[in-house]
Coordinates of C-alpha atoms in Angstrom, one line a residue:
M1 CA 66.8 -20.4 26.1
M2 CA 63.5 -18.8 25.3
Q3 CA 60.3 -20.8 25.2
H4 CA 59.7 -20.4 21.5
A5 CA 63.1 -21.8 20.7
R6 CA 62.1 -25.1 22.3
A7 CA 58.8 -25.4 20.3
P8 CA 59.0 -28.3 17.9
V9 CA 57.0 -26.8 15.0
Q10 CA 59.6 -24.9 13.0
A11 CA 61.4 -25.1 9.6
I12 CA 64.6 -27.0 10.2
A13 CA 66.6 -26.0 7.1
A14 CA 65.5 -22.4 7.0
S15 CA 68.1 -19.7 7.8
P16 CA 67.5 -17.8 11.0
S17 CA 67.6 -14.3 9.4
P18 CA 67.2 -14.4 5.6
R19 CA 68.0 -11.4 3.5
H20 CA 65.3 -9.4 1.8
G21 CA 63.9 -11.3 -1.2
E22 CA 65.7 -14.5 -0.3
D23 CA 63.7 -17.7 -0.6
R24 CA 63.6 -19.6 2.7
T25 CA 62.0 -22.7 1.2
S26 CA 64.2 -25.7 1.2
H27 CA 63.7 -29.3 0.3
K28 CA 64.7 -30.2 3.8
S29 CA 62.0 -28.1 5.4
R30 CA 59.4 -30.3 7.1
L31 CA 56.7 -30.2 9.7
L32 CA 57.3 -31.7 13.1
L33 CA 54.4 -32.7 15.3
V34 CA 53.8 -30.9 18.6
R35 CA 53.5 -33.8 21.0
D36 CA 54.0 -31.9 24.2
H37 CA 50.9 -30.2 25.6
A38 CA 53.0 -27.5 27.1
D39 CA 53.9 -26.3 23.6
Q40 CA 50.3 -26.2 22.5
E41 CA 49.5 -23.1 24.5
I42 CA 49.0 -19.6 23.1
N43 CA 52.1 -18.3 25.1
T44 CA 54.5 -21.1 24.2
T45 CA 53.6 -22.0 20.6
A46 CA 55.9 -21.3 17.7
S47 CA 53.0 -20.7 15.3
R48 CA 51.7 -17.3 14.5
R49 CA 48.2 -16.0 14.8
T50 CA 46.0 -15.9 11.7
R51 CA 42.5 -15.5 10.4
R52 CA 40.0 -17.9 8.7
G53 CA 41.4 -18.2 5.2
D54 CA 45.0 -18.9 6.1
F55 CA 43.9 -21.2 9.0
L56 CA 42.0 -23.5 6.5
R57 CA 44.8 -23.5 4.0
A58 CA 47.4 -24.3 6.7
A59 CA 45.2 -27.1 8.1
T60 CA 44.7 -28.5 4.6
W61 CA 48.4 -28.4 3.9
A62 CA 49.3 -29.9 7.2
I63 CA 46.9 -32.8 6.8
A64 CA 48.1 -33.4 3.2
Q65 CA 51.7 -33.9 4.4
G66 CA 50.6 -37.3 5.8
L67 CA 52.9 -37.0 8.9
H68 CA 50.1 -37.7 11.4
P69 CA 48.8 -41.3 11.2
K70 CA 45.3 -40.2 12.6
A71 CA 44.7 -37.3 10.2
S72 CA 41.8 -37.9 7.8
P73 CA 39.1 -36.0 5.9
T74 CA 37.2 -35.8 9.2
T75 CA 40.0 -33.7 10.6
L76 CA 39.4 -31.3 7.8
R77 CA 35.7 -31.2 8.5
V78 CA 36.4 -30.3 12.1
A79 CA 38.8 -27.6 11.0
R80 CA 36.1 -26.1 8.7
D81 CA 33.5 -26.1 11.4
L82 CA 35.9 -24.2 13.7
A83 CA 36.8 -21.8 10.9
A84 CA 33.2 -21.0 10.3
R85 CA 32.8 -19.8 13.9
L86 CA 36.1 -17.8 14.3
N87 CA 35.7 -14.3 15.6
A88 CA 37.7 -11.2 14.6
D89 CA 40.5 -12.1 17.0
G90 CA 40.9 -15.6 15.5
H91 CA 39.5 -17.3 18.6
V92 CA 36.7 -19.8 18.7
A93 CA 34.7 -21.5 21.5
Y94 CA 35.0 -25.3 21.4
C95 CA 31.3 -26.0 22.1
R96 CA 31.8 -29.8 22.1
D97 CA 28.3 -30.7 23.1
T98 CA 26.8 -29.0 20.1
M99 CA 29.7 -29.7 17.7
W100 CA 29.8 -33.5 17.6
P101 CA 26.0 -33.9 16.8
R102 CA 26.4 -31.3 14.1
L103 CA 29.2 -33.2 12.4
S104 CA 27.5 -36.6 13.0
I105 CA 30.5 -38.1 14.9
S106 CA 31.0 -39.3 18.4
R107 CA 32.3 -37.1 21.1
R108 CA 35.5 -39.2 21.5
T109 CA 36.1 -38.9 17.7
L110 CA 35.8 -35.2 17.9
D111 CA 38.3 -35.0 20.8
R112 CA 40.7 -37.1 18.9
H113 CA 40.6 -34.9 15.8
I114 CA 40.9 -31.7 17.9
A115 CA 44.1 -33.3 19.4
V116 CA 45.3 -34.0 15.8
L117 CA 44.9 -30.4 14.9
R118 CA 46.8 -29.3 18.0
E119 CA 49.7 -31.6 17.2
L120 CA 49.8 -30.5 13.5
G121 CA 50.1 -26.9 14.6
P122 CA 47.1 -25.0 13.3
L123 CA 45.3 -24.9 16.7
V124 CA 46.4 -23.9 20.2
W125 CA 44.8 -23.4 23.6
A126 CA 43.8 -19.9 24.5
V127 CA 41.6 -20.7 27.6
H128 CA 41.3 -24.1 29.2
G129 CA 37.7 -25.0 30.1
S130 CA 36.6 -26.2 33.5
R131 CA 33.5 -27.8 35.0
S132 CA 34.0 -25.9 38.3
N133 CA 31.2 -23.5 39.1
S134 CA 32.1 -19.9 38.2
R135 CA 28.9 -18.4 39.9
P136 CA 29.0 -17.2 43.5
A137 CA 28.4 -19.8 46.2
G138 CA 24.9 -20.0 47.4
S139 CA 23.3 -18.5 44.2
G140 CA 21.8 -21.8 43.2
E141 CA 23.2 -21.5 39.7
W142 CA 25.9 -23.3 37.8
A143 CA 28.1 -22.1 34.9
G144 CA 31.4 -23.7 33.8
T145 CA 34.2 -22.1 31.9
A146 CA 34.3 -22.7 28.1
T147 CA 37.4 -23.9 26.2
I148 CA 38.7 -21.3 23.8
Y149 CA 41.0 -22.2 20.9
A150 CA 43.1 -19.8 18.8
A151 CA 43.7 -20.3 15.1
V152 CA 47.4 -20.3 14.1
V153 CA 49.7 -21.4 11.3
P154 CA 52.9 -23.3 11.8
R155 CA 56.2 -21.8 10.8
A156 CA 56.8 -24.6 8.3
W157 CA 53.8 -23.6 6.3
D158 CA 55.1 -20.0 6.1
D159 CA 58.5 -21.4 4.8
A160 CA 56.8 -23.7 2.3
F161 CA 54.8 -20.9 0.7
G162 CA 57.6 -18.2 0.8
H163 CA 56.2 -16.0 3.6
R164 CA 58.4 -13.4 5.2
V165 CA 57.6 -13.3 8.9
R166 CA 58.8 -10.9 11.5
G167 CA 58.9 -11.9 15.2
H168 CA 58.4 -15.2 16.9
G169 CA 55.6 -17.2 18.4
Y170 CA 51.9 -16.3 18.5
H171 CA 52.4 -12.5 17.9
A172 CA 54.6 -12.9 14.8
R173 CA 53.4 -11.0 11.7
H174 CA 53.4 -11.8 8.0
I175 CA 55.2 -8.8 6.4
G176 CA 55.8 -10.0 2.8
F177 CA 56.8 -12.7 0.3
T178 CA 60.0 -14.0 -1.1
D179 CA 60.5 -14.1 -4.8
H180 CA 59.3 -17.7 -5.0
G181 CA 56.5 -17.0 -2.6
R182 CA 55.3 -14.0 -4.6
Q183 CA 55.0 -16.2 -7.7
M184 CA 53.1 -18.8 -5.8
A185 CA 50.7 -16.2 -4.3
I186 CA 50.1 -14.7 -7.8
A187 CA 49.4 -18.1 -9.2
D188 CA 47.0 -18.9 -6.3
A189 CA 45.2 -15.6 -6.7
R190 CA 44.7 -16.2 -10.4
R191 CA 43.4 -19.7 -9.8
R192 CA 40.9 -18.5 -7.3
A193 CA 39.7 -15.6 -9.5
R194 CA 39.3 -17.9 -12.5
P195 CA 35.5 -18.7 -13.0
A196 CA 34.5 -22.3 -12.6
R197 CA 34.1 -24.2 -15.8
H198 CA 31.0 -26.4 -16.2
G199 CA 30.6 -29.3 -18.6
D200 CA 27.4 -28.0 -20.1
T201 CA 26.8 -27.9 -23.9
P202 CA 27.5 -24.4 -25.3
S203 CA 24.5 -22.6 -26.6
C204 CA 23.9 -22.4 -30.4
K205 CA 25.1 -19.3 -32.1
S206 CA 23.5 -17.8 -35.2
N207 CA 25.4 -16.7 -38.2
H208 CA 23.2 -13.8 -38.9
L209 CA 24.9 -10.4 -39.1
P210 CA 23.8 -7.9 -36.4
P211 CA 21.6 -5.0 -37.7
T212 CA 23.5 -1.9 -38.7
A213 CA 22.7 1.5 -37.3
E214 CA 21.5 4.3 -39.5
M215 CA 23.7 7.4 -39.2
R216 CA 21.7 10.6 -39.3
G217 CA 23.5 13.9 -38.9
E218 CA 26.4 14.2 -36.4
K219 CA 24.7 12.7 -33.4
N220 CA 26.1 9.6 -31.9
N221 CA 22.8 8.3 -30.6
T222 CA 21.2 6.5 -33.6
R223 CA 18.3 4.1 -34.1
L224 CA 18.5 0.6 -35.6
T225 CA 17.0 0.2 -39.0
G226 CA 13.7 -1.6 -39.3
S227 CA 10.3 -1.1 -37.8
T228 CA 10.1 -1.3 -34.1
R229 CA 6.7 -1.6 -32.4
P230 CA 6.2 1.1 -29.8
R231 CA 5.6 -0.2 -26.3
T232 CA 2.2 0.6 -24.9
P233 CA 2.1 1.2 -21.1
R234 CA 0.4 -1.6 -19.3
Q235 CA -3.0 -0.7 -17.9
H236 CA -3.6 -1.7 -14.3
G237 CA -7.2 -0.8 -14.0
V238 CA -9.4 -1.6 -11.0
P239 CA -12.9 -3.0 -11.7
E240 CA -15.7 -0.6 -10.9
P241 CA -17.1 -2.4 -7.8
Y242 CA -13.7 -2.5 -6.2
Q243 CA -12.8 1.2 -6.7
A244 CA -12.8 3.3 -3.5
S245 CA -11.6 6.6 -2.2
P246 CA -8.9 6.8 0.5
D247 CA -11.6 7.1 3.3
Q248 CA -13.6 4.2 1.9
A249 CA -10.4 2.1 1.7
A250 CA -9.5 2.9 5.3
R251 CA -13.0 1.9 6.4
A252 CA -12.8 -1.3 4.5
I253 CA -9.5 -2.1 6.2
S254 CA -11.1 -1.6 9.7
V255 CA -14.1 -3.7 8.7
A256 CA -11.8 -6.5 7.4
A257 CA -9.9 -6.4 10.6
W258 CA -13.1 -6.8 12.6
V259 CA -14.4 -9.6 10.3
R260 CA -11.1 -11.5 10.2
R261 CA -11.1 -12.0 14.0
R262 CA -14.5 -13.6 13.9
V263 CA -14.5 -15.7 10.7
T264 CA -12.1 -18.6 11.0
W265 CA -11.5 -19.4 7.4
T266 CA -10.4 -15.7 6.6
Q267 CA -7.7 -15.5 9.2
G268 CA -5.0 -16.8 6.8
E269 CA -5.5 -13.8 4.4
G270 CA -3.7 -10.5 4.5
L271 CA -5.6 -7.6 5.8
R272 CA -5.3 -5.4 2.7
R273 CA -6.2 -8.2 0.3
L274 CA -9.2 -9.1 2.4
A275 CA -10.4 -5.5 2.6
F276 CA -10.1 -5.2 -1.2
A277 CA -12.2 -8.3 -1.7
L278 CA -14.9 -7.0 0.8
R279 CA -15.3 -3.6 -0.8
P280 CA -18.3 -4.5 -3.0
W281 CA -20.1 -6.1 0.0
I282 CA -19.4 -3.0 2.2
A283 CA -20.6 -0.7 -0.6
V284 CA -24.1 -2.3 -0.7
G285 CA -24.6 -1.4 2.9
L286 CA -23.7 -4.5 4.8
S287 CA -22.6 -3.9 8.4
P288 CA -19.5 -5.7 9.8
A289 CA -21.8 -8.0 11.9
D290 CA -24.0 -8.9 8.9
L291 CA -20.9 -9.5 6.8
A292 CA -19.3 -11.8 9.4
A293 CA -22.6 -13.7 9.8
D294 CA -22.9 -14.2 6.0
L295 CA -19.3 -15.3 5.7
S296 CA -19.7 -17.8 8.6
A297 CA -22.7 -19.4 6.8
W298 CA -20.7 -20.1 3.6
H299 CA -19.7 -23.7 2.9
V300 CA -16.0 -23.3 2.2
P301 CA -12.9 -25.4 3.1
R302 CA -11.5 -25.0 6.6
R303 CA -8.4 -23.3 5.3
P304 CA -8.8 -22.1 1.7
A305 CA -5.6 -21.2 -0.2
S306 CA -6.9 -17.7 -1.0
P307 CA -9.9 -16.4 1.0
A308 CA -9.8 -13.1 -0.9
S309 CA -10.1 -14.8 -4.3
L310 CA -13.0 -17.0 -3.0
I311 CA -14.9 -13.9 -1.8
M312 CA -14.3 -12.1 -5.2
A313 CA -15.4 -15.2 -7.1
R314 CA -18.6 -15.4 -5.0
W315 CA -19.3 -11.7 -5.8
N316 CA -18.9 -12.3 -9.5
E317 CA -21.3 -15.2 -9.3
T318 CA -23.8 -12.9 -7.5
V319 CA -23.5 -10.2 -10.2
S320 CA -23.9 -12.7 -13.0
R321 CA -27.1 -14.1 -11.5
D322 CA -28.4 -10.6 -10.7
E323 CA -29.2 -11.6 -7.1
P324 CA -29.4 -9.1 -4.2
P325 CA -26.1 -9.2 -2.4
A326 CA -27.8 -9.3 1.0
E327 CA -29.5 -12.6 0.3
I328 CA -26.3 -14.5 -0.8
G329 CA -25.4 -15.6 2.7
S330 CA -26.2 -19.3 1.9
K331 CA -24.9 -21.4 -0.9
H332 CA -28.3 -22.8 -1.7
T333 CA -30.5 -19.7 -1.6
P334 CA -34.1 -20.4 -2.9
C335 CA -35.2 -18.1 -5.7
G336 CA -38.2 -15.9 -4.9
V337 CA -38.9 -17.4 -1.4
P338 CA -38.3 -15.2 1.6
P339 CA -36.5 -16.7 4.6
N340 CA -38.7 -18.1 7.4
A341 CA -38.9 -17.1 11.0
A342 CA -36.6 -19.9 12.2
F343 CA -33.8 -18.9 9.7
L344 CA -34.1 -15.2 10.7
A345 CA -33.9 -16.2 14.4
A346 CA -30.8 -18.2 13.8
I347 CA -29.1 -15.4 11.9
D348 CA -30.0 -13.0 14.8
K349 CA -28.5 -15.5 17.3
V350 CA -25.3 -15.7 15.3
R351 CA -25.0 -11.9 15.0
A352 CA -25.6 -11.5 18.7
R353 CA -22.9 -14.1 19.5
L354 CA -20.4 -12.3 17.1
T355 CA -21.0 -8.9 18.5
R356 CA -21.0 -9.9 22.2
R357 CA -17.8 -9.1 23.9
P358 CA -16.4 -11.6 26.5
P359 CA -16.2 -10.3 30.1
P360 CA -12.8 -9.1 31.1
V361 CA -10.6 -11.7 32.8
E362 CA -8.5 -10.6 35.7
R363 CA -4.8 -11.4 35.2
E364 CA -3.5 -14.0 37.6
P365 CA -0.5 -12.9 39.6
D366 CA 2.8 -14.2 38.4
P367 CA 4.5 -16.8 40.7
P368 CA 7.6 -15.7 42.5
G369 CA 11.0 -16.1 40.8
F370 CA 12.2 -19.0 43.0
V371 CA 9.1 -21.0 42.1
I372 CA 9.7 -20.6 38.4
R373 CA 13.3 -21.5 38.9
D374 CA 12.5 -24.6 40.8
Q375 CA 10.0 -25.7 38.2
I376 CA 12.6 -25.2 35.4
L377 CA 15.2 -27.1 37.3
A378 CA 12.8 -29.9 38.0
S379 CA 11.9 -30.2 34.3
F380 CA 15.5 -30.2 33.4
A381 CA 16.3 -32.9 35.9
E382 CA 13.4 -35.0 34.7
A383 CA 14.4 -34.7 31.1
D384 CA 18.0 -35.6 32.1
R385 CA 16.8 -38.7 33.9
A386 CA 14.7 -39.8 31.0
R387 CA 17.6 -39.3 28.6
R388 CA 19.9 -41.4 30.8
A389 CA 17.3 -44.1 31.2
R390 CA 17.2 -44.9 27.5
T391 CA 18.4 -48.3 26.3
A392 CA 20.5 -49.2 23.3
E393 CA 17.4 -50.2 21.3
Q394 CA 15.8 -46.7 21.9
C395 CA 18.9 -44.9 20.5
E396 CA 19.0 -44.3 16.7
T397 CA 22.8 -44.0 16.3
F398 CA 25.8 -45.4 18.0
A399 CA 27.0 -41.9 18.8
E400 CA 23.7 -41.3 20.7
W401 CA 24.2 -44.5 22.7
E402 CA 27.8 -43.3 23.6
A403 CA 26.4 -40.0 24.8
V404 CA 23.9 -41.9 27.1
C405 CA 26.8 -44.0 28.5
D406 CA 28.9 -40.9 29.1
A407 CA 26.0 -39.2 30.9
R408 CA 25.5 -42.2 33.2
E409 CA 29.2 -42.2 34.0
R410 CA 29.1 -38.5 34.9
A411 CA 26.0 -39.0 37.1
L412 CA 28.0 -41.3 39.3
W413 CA 30.4 -38.6 40.2

């Protein structure tokens, strides 16, 4: 007897070799649970391989049968999480340590629902994971083997939906539909293609008649009757102080890049927007050092929302008051009084500090690879010890406390 003949997931009342177009669905067809782990392997299962859509539909149908006492909506959530990570071959890595926090359930609960999916038939083992080290001995590294599951659909689901299947076991293929299955597939496709209906109030409709077109000559392109206002093209003019040639714009960008590195509150602005805002200040003859010194003396918030808009607004205030642009470095500039010697000395000191380049710093040699590895392993071990040392009061959820208890049990072995 072949292995697939002993597998318990199969349609009991279905004929072994139905004729073309014959309906295999019977009222006696039912789903039997796969209790034996030997029948949950990819080489011994009676279910056939599938992709994401059929896997979710088969899992939903198997859970809805109510044959498994532990099947619940959480089982469907687990199936959806696995379906979202299926690859092109219909395989998915278990990734238990990242899956149970993502679903907000405990690790034991996740293992229980994975076992429910295997017993219902939509999930089989492709590769058994192991905690044994797969790296060479003496390498100082550890890497286990991941558990890989394969998405399948039980034969009872194919019989219930009128699928014609050729072959047996995992490599069986879906080749068509029976008459009843074709009707069910058409109805399901129409239902999925139908747009969702919302309970919103329909919009009001006017009873006014649409305007009639005026027929002129034999051309089919006509104009509507009535006066239509011609659209004027929108003018995007640049103000005069901000106009610049390509060379001037390139120089403004270089100046803005130099200034943005030295003025803190302008570092959140884009380079082109900042260069556009600084064009009038550059046009009056201010050097990059003078411009950086003036901007550093402004009383502005630490992180303004739009530094370019602030600079442009300050230029408009300067033009409206007819003040020289070079003397607008301070917010409270006295009218008609020249700056004193102390102020000029302070400005020269700021300019010298901004233009002075720091001495080159020699790059420290990188530590050897084994030192970096030991530091990383030591930090991981310290974090693991701190995680296991937490108490129940320090854990926010019960699942987190269960993870701490499991880590302590594994540390003993």
